[in-house]
Amino acid sequence: MPSVITANLLRSGAVAYLAADGRWVSTLCDAVVADDAVSFNTLKAAAQAAVESSEITAVYAFDVHVVDHVPQPISVREAIRAATATAA
Amino acid sequence: MYKYDDFDRTFVADRAQQFRDQVGRRLAGDLTEEQFKPLRLQNGLYLQLHAYMLRVAIPYGVLSSRQLRQLALIARKWDRGFGHFTTRQNIQFNWIKLDDAPDILDALASVDMHAIQTSGNCVRNVTADPYAGVANDEIEDPRIWAEVLRQWSTIHPEFTFLPRKFKIAITGAAEDRAAILFHDIGLKLVSGAKGAIGFRVFVGGGQGRTPYIAQELASFIPRNELLSYLEAIMRVYNMHGRRDNIYKARIKILVNALGIDEFRRQVESHWGELDKASINLPVAELSRITAQFSQGPLPKRENSDDAIKARRLRDRNFDRWFRTNVRPHRVTGYSTVNISFKKPGKIPGDATAEQMEVVAELAERFSFEEIRVTYQQNLALPSVAIADLMSVYDGLVVAQLETANTELITDIIACPGLDFCNLANARSIGIAQEIAQLFADPSIAEEIGPLRLNISGCINACGHHHVGNIGILGVDKKGTEHYQITLGGSPKDDAAIGEIVGPSFPAEQVPSAIRAIVATYLSQRISPSETFVVAYGRIGKDPFRSALYDAPKLSHTIDSALEVTHV
């Protein structure tokens, strides 16, 4: 299953996704998708480095569907995180 | 209300300064998250789905106008313009930045507030009857003892690393409005022999994964021995409470594993060995604290008001609000006003900065600068002269806070759920909003009568679903949000844990399920005075099961059911 690495930015707590260029972005559509174990481990190492440099916290990976090259969350939880709170 | 002395102020300011240093070290990379997490939690700072959440302590739900204004300032300056009142009589801010947290704690300290012990395995904010000190059915003001317990339990070295969190509730009234039977320890002020006043002590209540109704541990503990008795309870729990399994670590599990008789034997054995004199509160200190709650006689005001009578006749909305949200006061000429934060369609318990400021001003002008937070996520003005009720109502209308639904079906308790909370399985807020809108017509809600509807987004039960007359629990069913419905729960003196009525429903079916439940109640009740929970006790869950799971009956409407009851 393709996956995306997410975390919260340490200073703001905001939801962030790891992008292909190593930046942490706020939108899931800009996240890089790991398709296999090799790419996943590469991304995981990049995330660990960001944890150690105090840029992010609470890092984990979650499964996605990829539709037209764009990752889509599968779980409700990740859909809500990607959309910010659905309550208003 | 209690006023901080120099010791209190210095302590809270020092803690804020310590946290500033800790945050600085975390941001500089000198502390790992693993090292920092317990420090931030000790100061009420959680990391939730979208941001940090700061839970601010409101001891026993008592706020001054000045403090509420400061909460409004925090909402506006460091959050998104609102806060969320909780079932622990606290307030949470959902959009906090770690960068800002030290400044927020300083802002809280400047008005004698903090976020200490709003998280972690310690004694949490002591909750109390929201009408403490003003209720007409009260033996003694429980705020005094809630404050004693606050001071006793704050950074108490023995109670800093308990097996699990620990919640105490206290009431001094005949009617339990503090859900004391669903707390680790529930305290009720009672009269004993020769006019003595003491505490009836209950232990082992709670909700969450394994709900229990508290059992009586002692029928009468003299007031002046309360602290040593509680210390004995805490010692037994600290020694024998399980630390190997978070789900079995609460005192309710220990009490039920040992049995109440054996638990009592152990508590009394420890109590007998304690140096009680060194633990119990000195008389002078009790007098000092008691004096802080002594308001003196309220100014004399008339018990009735012709202008109010006239307004009730010509203004249906005011009349309804007067009936549902205004309750008796212990002093003639005064009343207590419930301020609903449950306008149908709004998020239960959410208050904008502007609304907080309006309430602060109304309290300043009409309620001796005091506000109460209820565990039903509303506010109350404890002492409003009857003659001032119209002014208060008109002020509330400006802030859209005049909703007349206290204790009615739209007065829904709802946790933040999966919209915010890291623990949740499902959303609570949207379901609450849909249900409230279903019963938004206030005449229908009033016709249905007293009905507690509570929603939790996970089994931790922050939304008190176990004790809702109708309870709704969000569950994750193969990746989708489903909702399990319980019936017959009650947080009051008739304490009961709701029974699961049947298989869960997907989100989109929940409103129609609630409508079917209410229609069934309306069609089955003997008279409008037979409340939902009483009717449920009489007829059981079968008629509700039938209405919910036999498809044709789902077409019941509230209107048709009301017609039945009017025949």
Tab-separated table of N, CA, C and O in Angstrom, chain A residues 8-15 54 56-58 76-77 80-81 84-88, chain B residues 26-27 29 33 47 49-52 96-99 418-419 422 427 429 433 479 481:
chain	number	residue	atom	x	y	z
A	8	ASN	N	3.665	16.610	13.071
A	8	ASN	CA	3.240	17.961	13.426
A	8	ASN	C	4.492	18.819	13.533
A	8	ASN	O	5.524	18.354	14.052
A	9	LEU	N	4.400	20.037	13.042
A	9	LEU	CA	5.533	20.946	13.198
A	9	LEU	C	5.732	21.218	14.679
A	9	LEU	O	4.762	21.466	15.409
A	10	LEU	N	6.971	21.176	15.123
A	10	LEU	CA	7.214	21.299	16.560
A	10	LEU	C	6.707	22.627	17.122
A	10	LEU	O	6.050	22.657	18.159
A	11	ARG	N	7.008	23.718	16.444
A	11	ARG	CA	6.675	25.033	17.008
A	11	ARG	C	5.177	25.314	16.992
A	11	ARG	O	4.622	25.787	17.974
A	12	SER	N	4.529	25.008	15.882
A	12	SER	CA	3.118	25.383	15.755
A	12	SER	C	2.169	24.232	16.061
A	12	SER	O	1.006	24.454	16.367
A	13	GLY	N	2.662	23.004	15.950
A	13	GLY	CA	1.782	21.850	16.095
A	13	GLY	C	1.001	21.549	14.830
A	13	GLY	O	0.225	20.596	14.784
A	14	ALA	N	1.208	22.347	13.779
A	14	ALA	CA	0.416	22.182	12.553
A	14	ALA	C	0.752	20.867	11.857
A	14	ALA	O	1.881	20.375	11.919
A	15	VAL	N	-0.261	20.346	11.164
A	15	VAL	CA	-0.080	19.112	10.389
A	15	VAL	C	0.908	19.374	9.253
A	15	VAL	O	0.847	20.411	8.584
A	54	SER	N	14.688	19.076	15.565
A	54	SER	CA	13.596	19.780	16.262
A	54	SER	C	12.681	20.547	15.314
A	54	SER	O	12.100	21.561	15.698
A	56	ILE	N	10.137	18.831	13.549
A	56	ILE	CA	8.828	18.173	13.633
A	56	ILE	C	8.765	17.272	14.866
A	56	ILE	O	9.785	16.994	15.505
A	57	THR	N	7.551	16.799	15.132
A	57	THR	CA	7.354	15.813	16.209
A	57	THR	C	6.175	14.928	15.808
A	57	THR	O	5.461	15.224	14.853
A	58	ALA	N	5.986	13.856	16.568
A	58	ALA	CA	4.850	12.939	16.345
A	58	ALA	C	4.796	12.440	14.904
A	58	ALA	O	3.769	12.516	14.237
A	76	VAL	N	-10.667	8.053	8.043
A	76	VAL	CA	-11.377	9.290	8.378
A	76	VAL	C	-10.433	10.235	9.111
A	76	VAL	O	-10.405	11.449	8.856
A	77	ARG	N	-9.652	9.673	10.029
A	77	ARG	CA	-8.735	10.495	10.812
A	77	ARG	C	-7.806	11.309	9.895
A	77	ARG	O	-7.662	12.520	10.063
A	80	ILE	N	-9.597	14.041	8.030
A	80	ILE	CA	-9.854	15.219	8.865
A	80	ILE	C	-8.566	16.021	9.066
A	80	ILE	O	-8.566	17.251	8.990
A	81	ARG	N	-7.463	15.314	9.285
A	81	ARG	CA	-6.193	16.041	9.456
A	81	ARG	C	-5.854	16.819	8.181
A	81	ARG	O	-5.375	17.942	8.229
A	84	THR	N	-8.181	19.861	7.927
A	84	THR	CA	-8.358	20.530	9.219
A	84	THR	C	-9.760	20.203	9.727
A	84	THR	O	-10.563	19.593	9.034
A	85	ALA	N	-10.061	20.620	10.955
A	85	ALA	CA	-11.298	20.172	11.605
A	85	ALA	C	-12.502	20.403	10.709
A	85	ALA	O	-12.635	21.453	10.071
A	86	THR	N	-13.386	19.399	10.652
A	86	THR	CA	-14.556	19.518	9.795
A	86	THR	C	-15.708	20.214	10.513
A	86	THR	O	-16.722	20.519	9.905
A	87	ALA	N	-15.560	20.429	11.804
A	87	ALA	CA	-16.626	21.078	12.566
A	87	ALA	C	-16.492	22.590	12.466
A	87	ALA	O	-15.386	23.124	12.450
A	88	ALA	N	-17.598	23.261	12.381
A	88	ALA	CA	-17.571	24.731	12.342
A	88	ALA	C	-18.852	25.260	12.943
A	88	ALA	O	-19.837	24.576	13.019
B	26	ARG	N	13.296	22.798	24.724
B	26	ARG	CA	12.738	21.884	23.721
B	26	ARG	C	12.948	22.456	22.314
B	26	ARG	O	13.371	21.754	21.393
B	27	LEU	N	12.643	23.733	22.149
B	27	LEU	CA	12.766	24.343	20.827
B	27	LEU	C	14.229	24.421	20.385
B	27	LEU	O	14.531	24.367	19.191
B	29	GLY	N	16.316	22.164	21.001
B	29	GLY	CA	16.786	20.802	20.768
B	29	GLY	C	17.520	20.203	21.958
B	29	GLY	O	18.085	19.114	21.861
B	33	GLU	N	11.447	15.015	22.512
B	33	GLU	CA	10.006	14.976	22.766
B	33	GLU	C	9.696	14.026	23.929
B	33	GLU	O	8.815	14.296	24.747
B	47	LEU	N	-0.687	17.532	22.513
B	47	LEU	CA	-0.586	17.658	21.053
B	47	LEU	C	-1.750	16.879	20.459
B	47	LEU	O	-1.845	15.657	20.633
B	49	LEU	N	-4.740	16.605	16.980
B	49	LEU	CA	-4.623	16.337	15.541
B	49	LEU	C	-3.987	17.483	14.771
B	49	LEU	O	-3.092	17.277	13.951
B	50	HIS	N	-4.454	18.709	15.008
B	50	HIS	CA	-4.050	19.826	14.159
B	50	HIS	C	-3.140	20.823	14.842
B	50	HIS	O	-2.648	21.743	14.181
B	51	ALA	N	-3.006	20.745	16.136
B	51	ALA	CA	-2.280	21.775	16.872
B	51	ALA	C	-2.091	21.305	18.314
B	51	ALA	O	-2.542	20.217	18.679
B	52	TYR	N	-1.440	22.144	19.112
B	52	TYR	CA	-1.392	21.877	20.545
B	52	TYR	C	-2.724	22.318	21.149
B	52	TYR	O	-3.373	23.247	20.657
B	96	ILE	N	-3.407	26.061	19.737
B	96	ILE	CA	-2.294	26.734	20.420
B	96	ILE	C	-0.966	26.366	19.762
B	96	ILE	O	-0.759	25.236	19.334
B	97	LYS	N	-0.054	27.339	19.702
B	97	LYS	CA	1.312	27.077	19.229
B	97	LYS	C	2.227	26.901	20.434
B	97	LYS	O	2.076	27.615	21.440
B	98	LEU	N	3.151	25.973	20.313
B	98	LEU	CA	4.098	25.761	21.418
B	98	LEU	C	4.858	27.045	21.726
B	98	LEU	O	5.088	27.391	22.889
B	99	ASP	N	5.221	27.761	20.690
B	99	ASP	CA	5.904	29.052	20.845
B	99	ASP	C	5.167	29.989	21.811
B	99	ASP	O	5.790	30.756	22.540
B	418	LEU	N	-13.336	13.321	16.973
B	418	LEU	CA	-12.272	13.163	15.978
B	418	LEU	C	-11.978	14.452	15.201
B	418	LEU	O	-11.020	14.521	14.451
B	419	ASP	N	-12.765	15.477	15.394
B	419	ASP	CA	-12.406	16.748	14.767
B	419	ASP	C	-11.138	17.340	15.372
B	419	ASP	O	-10.449	18.122	14.721
B	422	ASN	N	-6.856	13.345	19.544
B	422	ASN	CA	-5.972	12.281	19.085
B	422	ASN	C	-6.462	10.894	19.474
B	422	ASN	O	-6.039	9.899	18.898
B	427	ARG	N	-16.286	11.309	14.970
B	427	ARG	CA	-16.641	12.691	15.273
B	427	ARG	C	-17.868	12.761	16.185
B	427	ARG	O	-18.801	11.967	16.014
B	429	ILE	N	-18.993	16.196	17.211
B	429	ILE	CA	-19.579	17.535	17.066
B	429	ILE	C	-20.656	17.551	15.979
B	429	ILE	O	-21.761	18.063	16.188
B	433	GLN	N	-24.571	18.465	16.383
B	433	GLN	CA	-25.205	19.572	15.650
B	433	GLN	C	-26.448	19.096	14.900
B	433	GLN	O	-27.488	19.762	14.918
B	479	GLY	N	-13.067	1.051	9.585
B	479	GLY	CA	-12.612	2.294	8.953
B	479	GLY	C	-13.688	3.342	8.759
B	479	GLY	O	-13.410	4.415	8.228
B	481	GLU	N	-17.037	5.641	10.540
B	481	GLU	CA	-17.574	6.097	11.822
B	481	GLU	C	-18.958	5.486	12.044
B	481	GLU	O	-19.864	5.700	11.233
